[in-house]
Amino acid sequence: MAYGTQPTVNIDGFEIPQLGFGTWQLKGNDARRMVGEALRIGYRHIDTAFIYDNESEVGQGIKDAGIARDDFFLTTKIWVTNLTRDALLKQAEESAERLGSTPDLLLLHWPKPQPELAETIAALNEAKQRGLTRAIGLSNYPSALWQKAQDLSAAKLVTNQVEYHPLLSINALKAKASELGSSLTAWSPLARGKVLDEPVVVEIAEKYGKTPGQVTLRWIIQQGIIAIPKTASEARARENFDVFDFALTDDEIARMATLASGYRVGDHLDPAFRWDAA
């Protein structure tokens, strides 16, 4: 297996490592340094986006690590100003150039009511057909809109990247992922640190001799969901990766799920759309 012994999800023939390294807010040398270090630690899934303004540095970090291209998974995203056919294809070409290689996965970063979804999905499929990405997907799409997008897409939309952590329930999205034979990817899986002080999480962490962050990432992975934590600390990146030597019980997973309060760390959903109730 190209990704070693890490757990993966397999969607439509694409194997995606469940623990990725996110790069939001990492700029310049920090982005280059942390991507290179993440790959040296053992991460085999790197996530970036056009709007992060770090694709070139992410590409340099990958080059620094010297990992064979087939041995890591690379995701980037189309920004909301580039959802027309021509703009999407132009950004896809430029993103691949900045990254230094074709991404494995190209996502639509946020939904917008204009242009029409049919035009954007057709362009996303065209990007795949042109070899500008191996697979396509979504980010921050509520379940009904996810269904509409898949109905319009010739190719499988292999993931929907959404905010997810123990403080936020996404049951409707989980059900839709199962119905569509797709996957979910959790951004901000630690709720920007807010989950780390929850007594239930702290108690479970103490039982396993792990940190609350490690327990939270394990909680997400055991649900079959991909997690992409971000950090500018090499020590924290190593800590976040050290989650494959223990397993939570069903009861512990359920106890952590009771923490859901609807808390969101970031919500840029266009007013034309609504999140699922749960």
CSV table of C-alpha atoms in Angstrom, one decimal:
chain,number,residue,atom,x,y,z
A,1,MET,CA,0.0,0.0,0.0
A,2,ALA,CA,1.4,3.4,-1.0
A,3,TYR,CA,0.3,5.0,2.2
A,4,GLY,CA,1.8,2.4,4.5
A,5,THR,CA,-0.3,1.0,7.3
A,6,GLN,CA,-2.5,4.0,7.8
A,7,PRO,CA,-6.3,3.6,7.7
A,8,THR,CA,-7.8,4.8,4.5
A,9,VAL,CA,-11.2,5.2,2.9
A,10,ASN,CA,-11.8,3.8,-0.6
A,11,ILE,CA,-14.3,5.7,-2.7
A,12,ASP,CA,-14.8,4.9,-6.4
A,13,GLY,CA,-11.3,3.3,-6.6
A,14,PHE,CA,-9.6,6.2,-4.9
A,15,GLU,CA,-7.8,5.4,-1.6
A,16,ILE,CA,-7.6,8.4,0.7
A,17,PRO,CA,-5.6,8.4,3.9
A,18,GLN,CA,-7.8,9.1,6.9
A,19,LEU,CA,-5.4,11.4,8.7
A,20,GLY,CA,-4.3,14.3,6.6
A,21,PHE,CA,-2.3,17.5,7.3
A,22,GLY,CA,-4.3,20.8,6.8
A,23,THR,CA,-2.5,24.0,5.8
A,24,TRP,CA,-5.1,26.7,6.4
A,25,GLN,CA,-3.4,29.9,7.7
A,26,LEU,CA,0.1,28.5,7.1
A,27,LYS,CA,2.0,31.0,5.0
A,28,GLY,CA,5.4,31.3,3.3
A,29,ASN,CA,8.2,29.4,5.0
A,30,ASP,CA,5.9,28.0,7.7
A,31,ALA,CA,3.8,26.3,5.0
A,32,ARG,CA,6.9,24.9,3.3
A,33,ARG,CA,8.5,23.8,6.6
A,34,MET,CA,5.4,22.1,8.0
A,35,VAL,CA,4.4,20.3,4.8
A,36,GLY,CA,7.9,18.9,4.5
A,37,GLU,CA,7.9,17.9,8.2
A,38,ALA,CA,4.4,16.4,8.0
A,39,LEU,CA,5.5,14.1,5.2
A,40,ARG,CA,8.7,13.2,7.1
A,41,ILE,CA,6.6,12.3,10.2
A,42,GLY,CA,4.5,10.0,8.1
A,43,TYR,CA,1.4,12.0,6.9
A,44,ARG,CA,0.5,10.9,3.4
A,45,HIS,CA,-2.4,13.3,2.8
A,46,ILE,CA,-1.9,17.1,2.3
A,47,ASP,CA,-4.8,19.5,2.1
A,48,THR,CA,-4.6,23.1,0.7
A,49,ALA,CA,-6.7,25.5,-1.3
A,50,PHE,CA,-6.3,28.4,-3.7
A,51,ILE,CA,-7.6,30.9,-1.1
A,52,TYR,CA,-4.9,29.8,1.4
A,53,ASP,CA,-2.4,31.5,-0.8
A,54,ASN,CA,0.2,28.8,-0.1
A,55,GLU,CA,0.0,26.3,-3.0
A,56,SER,CA,3.5,27.1,-4.2
A,57,GLU,CA,4.9,26.7,-0.7
A,58,VAL,CA,3.0,23.5,-0.2
A,59,GLY,CA,4.5,22.2,-3.5
A,60,GLN,CA,8.0,23.2,-2.3
A,61,GLY,CA,7.5,21.4,1.0
A,62,ILE,CA,6.5,18.3,-0.9
A,63,LYS,CA,9.6,18.6,-3.0
A,64,ASP,CA,11.8,19.0,0.1
A,65,ALA,CA,10.4,15.8,1.6
A,66,GLY,CA,11.4,13.8,-1.4
A,67,ILE,CA,8.3,11.5,-1.3
A,68,ALA,CA,7.4,9.7,-4.5
A,69,ARG,CA,4.3,11.2,-6.1
A,70,ASP,CA,2.3,8.0,-5.9
A,71,ASP,CA,3.0,7.8,-2.1
A,72,PHE,CA,1.0,10.7,-1.0
A,73,PHE,CA,-2.5,12.2,-1.6
A,74,LEU,CA,-2.9,15.9,-2.4
A,75,THR,CA,-6.1,18.0,-2.2
A,76,THR,CA,-6.8,21.5,-3.3
A,77,LYS,CA,-9.9,23.6,-3.7
A,78,ILE,CA,-11.6,25.9,-6.2
A,79,TRP,CA,-12.5,29.3,-4.7
A,80,VAL,CA,-15.9,30.9,-5.0
A,81,THR,CA,-14.8,33.5,-7.5
A,82,ASN,CA,-13.8,30.8,-9.9
A,83,LEU,CA,-17.0,28.8,-10.3
A,84,THR,CA,-17.7,29.6,-14.0
A,85,ARG,CA,-16.4,27.2,-16.5
A,86,ASP,CA,-13.5,29.2,-17.8
A,87,ALA,CA,-12.4,30.5,-14.4
A,88,LEU,CA,-12.6,27.1,-12.8
A,89,LEU,CA,-10.5,25.5,-15.5
A,90,LYS,CA,-8.0,28.3,-15.4
A,91,GLN,CA,-7.6,28.0,-11.6
A,92,ALA,CA,-7.3,24.2,-11.9
A,93,GLU,CA,-4.4,24.6,-14.3
A,94,GLU,CA,-2.7,27.2,-12.2
A,95,SER,CA,-3.1,25.3,-9.0
A,96,ALA,CA,-1.5,22.2,-10.5
A,97,GLU,CA,1.4,24.4,-11.7
A,98,ARG,CA,1.9,26.0,-8.3
A,99,LEU,CA,1.7,22.7,-6.5
A,100,GLY,CA,4.2,21.1,-8.9
A,101,SER,CA,2.0,18.1,-9.6
A,102,THR,CA,-1.6,17.3,-10.5
A,103,PRO,CA,-3.7,17.1,-7.3
A,104,ASP,CA,-5.4,13.9,-6.5
A,105,LEU,CA,-8.6,15.7,-5.5
A,106,LEU,CA,-10.1,19.0,-6.5
A,107,LEU,CA,-13.0,20.4,-4.4
A,108,LEU,CA,-15.4,23.2,-4.7
A,109,HIS,CA,-14.6,25.2,-1.6
A,110,TRP,CA,-18.1,26.7,-0.8
A,111,PRO,CA,-21.4,26.7,-2.7
A,112,LYS,CA,-22.7,29.8,-4.3
A,113,PRO,CA,-26.1,30.4,-5.9
A,114,GLN,CA,-24.5,31.9,-9.0
A,115,PRO,CA,-23.3,30.7,-11.5
A,116,GLU,CA,-25.8,27.8,-11.8
A,117,LEU,CA,-24.5,24.6,-10.1
A,118,ALA,CA,-24.9,22.7,-13.4
A,119,GLU,CA,-22.2,24.9,-15.0
A,120,THR,CA,-19.8,24.5,-12.1
A,121,ILE,CA,-20.2,20.8,-11.8
A,122,ALA,CA,-19.8,20.3,-15.6
A,123,ALA,CA,-16.6,22.4,-15.4
A,124,LEU,CA,-15.4,20.3,-12.4
A,125,ASN,CA,-15.9,17.2,-14.5
A,126,GLU,CA,-14.1,18.7,-17.4
A,127,ALA,CA,-11.2,19.4,-15.2
A,128,LYS,CA,-11.0,15.8,-14.3
A,129,GLN,CA,-11.4,14.7,-17.9
A,130,ARG,CA,-8.5,17.0,-18.9
A,131,GLY,CA,-6.3,15.4,-16.3
A,132,LEU,CA,-6.1,18.4,-14.0
A,133,THR,CA,-7.1,16.2,-11.1
A,134,ARG,CA,-7.7,12.5,-10.5
A,135,ALA,CA,-10.9,12.9,-8.5
A,136,ILE,CA,-13.4,15.6,-7.7
A,137,GLY,CA,-15.5,16.5,-4.7
A,138,LEU,CA,-17.1,19.2,-2.6
A,139,SER,CA,-16.5,21.3,0.6
A,140,ASN,CA,-19.1,22.8,2.9
A,141,TYR,CA,-22.2,21.5,1.0
A,142,PRO,CA,-25.3,20.8,3.0
A,143,SER,CA,-26.8,17.3,2.3
A,144,ALA,CA,-29.6,18.3,-0.1
A,145,LEU,CA,-27.1,20.4,-2.2
A,146,TRP,CA,-24.7,17.5,-2.1
A,147,GLN,CA,-27.3,15.3,-3.6
A,148,LYS,CA,-28.1,17.9,-6.3
A,149,ALA,CA,-24.4,18.2,-7.2
A,150,GLN,CA,-24.0,14.4,-7.5
A,151,ASP,CA,-27.1,14.2,-9.6
A,152,LEU,CA,-25.5,16.7,-12.0
A,153,SER,CA,-22.1,15.1,-11.9
A,154,ALA,CA,-21.0,12.3,-14.3
A,155,ALA,CA,-18.1,11.4,-12.0
A,156,LYS,CA,-18.4,10.4,-8.3
A,157,LEU,CA,-18.0,13.3,-5.9
A,158,VAL,CA,-15.6,11.4,-3.6
A,159,THR,CA,-15.8,13.5,-0.5
A,160,ASN,CA,-17.6,16.5,1.1
A,161,GLN,CA,-15.2,18.4,3.4
A,162,VAL,CA,-17.1,20.0,6.3
A,163,GLU,CA,-16.5,21.2,9.8
A,164,TYR,CA,-16.8,18.3,12.3
A,165,HIS,CA,-15.7,17.7,15.8
A,166,PRO,CA,-17.5,16.5,19.0
A,167,LEU,CA,-19.2,19.8,19.5
A,168,LEU,CA,-21.0,19.6,16.2
A,169,SER,CA,-23.4,16.9,15.0
A,170,ILE,CA,-23.5,16.1,11.3
A,171,ASN,CA,-25.9,13.2,11.2
A,172,ALA,CA,-27.7,14.2,8.0
A,173,LEU,CA,-24.3,14.6,6.2
A,174,LYS,CA,-23.2,11.1,7.5
A,175,ALA,CA,-26.4,9.6,6.2
A,176,LYS,CA,-26.0,11.3,2.8
A,177,ALA,CA,-22.4,10.1,2.5
A,178,SER,CA,-23.6,6.5,3.1
A,179,GLU,CA,-26.4,6.9,0.7
A,180,LEU,CA,-24.1,8.2,-2.1
A,181,GLY,CA,-21.3,5.8,-1.4
A,182,SER,CA,-19.0,8.8,-0.7
A,183,SER,CA,-17.0,10.1,2.3
A,184,LEU,CA,-16.7,13.0,4.7
A,185,THR,CA,-13.6,15.0,5.5
A,186,ALA,CA,-13.5,16.9,8.8
A,187,TRP,CA,-11.9,20.3,8.9
A,188,SER,CA,-11.2,22.0,12.2
A,189,PRO,CA,-11.5,18.5,13.9
A,190,LEU,CA,-10.3,19.9,17.2
A,191,ALA,CA,-12.7,22.9,17.1
A,192,ARG,CA,-9.6,25.2,17.2
A,193,GLY,CA,-8.8,23.7,20.6
A,194,LYS,CA,-12.2,24.3,22.2
A,195,VAL,CA,-12.8,20.5,22.5
A,196,LEU,CA,-9.6,19.9,24.4
A,197,ASP,CA,-10.9,21.1,27.8
A,198,GLU,CA,-14.1,19.1,27.7
A,199,PRO,CA,-14.1,16.9,30.9
A,200,VAL,CA,-15.3,13.8,29.0
A,201,VAL,CA,-12.5,14.0,26.5
A,202,VAL,CA,-9.9,14.7,29.2
A,203,GLU,CA,-11.1,11.7,31.2
A,204,ILE,CA,-10.9,9.4,28.2
A,205,ALA,CA,-7.5,10.7,27.3
A,206,GLU,CA,-6.2,10.0,30.8
A,207,LYS,CA,-7.4,6.4,30.5
A,208,TYR,CA,-5.3,5.8,27.4
A,209,GLY,CA,-2.3,8.0,28.3
A,210,LYS,CA,-3.1,10.2,25.3
A,211,THR,CA,-3.8,13.9,24.9
A,212,PRO,CA,-7.4,15.2,24.4
A,213,GLY,CA,-6.4,16.1,20.8
A,214,GLN,CA,-5.3,12.5,20.0
A,215,VAL,CA,-8.5,11.1,21.5
A,216,THR,CA,-10.6,13.5,19.4
A,217,LEU,CA,-8.8,12.6,16.2
A,218,ARG,CA,-9.1,8.9,17.0
A,219,TRP,CA,-12.9,9.5,17.6
A,220,ILE,CA,-13.2,11.0,14.0
A,221,ILE,CA,-11.1,8.3,12.3
A,222,GLN,CA,-13.0,5.4,14.0
A,223,GLN,CA,-16.2,6.8,12.4
A,224,GLY,CA,-14.7,6.3,9.0
A,225,ILE,CA,-14.3,10.0,8.5
A,226,ILE,CA,-11.1,11.7,7.2
A,227,ALA,CA,-9.5,14.3,9.5
A,228,ILE,CA,-7.2,17.1,8.4
A,229,PRO,CA,-5.8,18.9,11.5
A,230,LYS,CA,-3.6,21.9,11.0
A,231,THR,CA,-0.7,23.1,13.1
A,232,ALA,CA,2.4,25.3,12.8
A,233,SER,CA,4.2,23.2,15.5
A,234,GLU,CA,6.3,20.2,14.5
A,235,ALA,CA,5.8,18.7,17.9
A,236,ARG,CA,2.1,19.0,17.7
A,237,ALA,CA,2.1,17.5,14.2
A,238,ARG,CA,3.9,14.5,15.6
A,239,GLU,CA,1.4,14.3,18.5
A,240,ASN,CA,-1.5,14.5,16.1
A,241,PHE,CA,-0.1,11.6,14.0
A,242,ASP,CA,0.3,9.3,17.0
A,243,VAL,CA,-3.2,8.0,17.0
A,244,PHE,CA,-2.9,4.5,15.5
A,245,ASP,CA,-1.9,2.5,18.6
A,246,PHE,CA,-5.2,2.6,20.5
A,247,ALA,CA,-8.9,2.4,19.9
A,248,LEU,CA,-11.9,3.9,21.6
A,249,THR,CA,-14.8,1.7,22.8
A,250,ASP,CA,-18.3,2.2,21.3
A,251,ASP,CA,-19.4,3.7,24.7
A,252,GLU,CA,-16.6,6.2,24.6
A,253,ILE,CA,-17.5,7.2,21.0
A,254,ALA,CA,-21.1,7.7,22.1
A,255,ARG,CA,-20.2,9.7,25.2
A,256,MET,CA,-18.1,12.1,23.1
A,257,ALA,CA,-21.0,12.5,20.7
A,258,THR,CA,-23.2,13.8,23.5
A,259,LEU,CA,-21.0,16.9,23.6
A,260,ALA,CA,-22.6,18.2,20.4
A,261,SER,CA,-24.1,21.6,21.0
A,262,GLY,CA,-24.2,23.0,17.5
A,263,TYR,CA,-21.0,25.0,18.0
A,264,ARG,CA,-19.3,26.1,14.8
A,265,VAL,CA,-15.8,27.7,14.6
A,266,GLY,CA,-16.4,29.1,11.1
A,267,ASP,CA,-19.5,29.6,9.0
A,268,HIS,CA,-19.2,31.2,5.6
A,269,LEU,CA,-22.2,29.5,4.0
A,270,ASP,CA,-24.0,31.8,1.6
A,271,PRO,CA,-27.4,32.9,2.9
A,272,ALA,CA,-29.0,31.2,-0.1
A,273,PHE,CA,-28.3,27.9,1.6
A,274,ARG,CA,-29.0,26.4,5.1
A,275,TRP,CA,-27.1,23.8,7.1
A,276,ASP,CA,-28.8,20.6,8.0
A,277,ALA,CA,-30.6,20.7,11.4
A,278,ALA,CA,-28.3,17.9,12.7
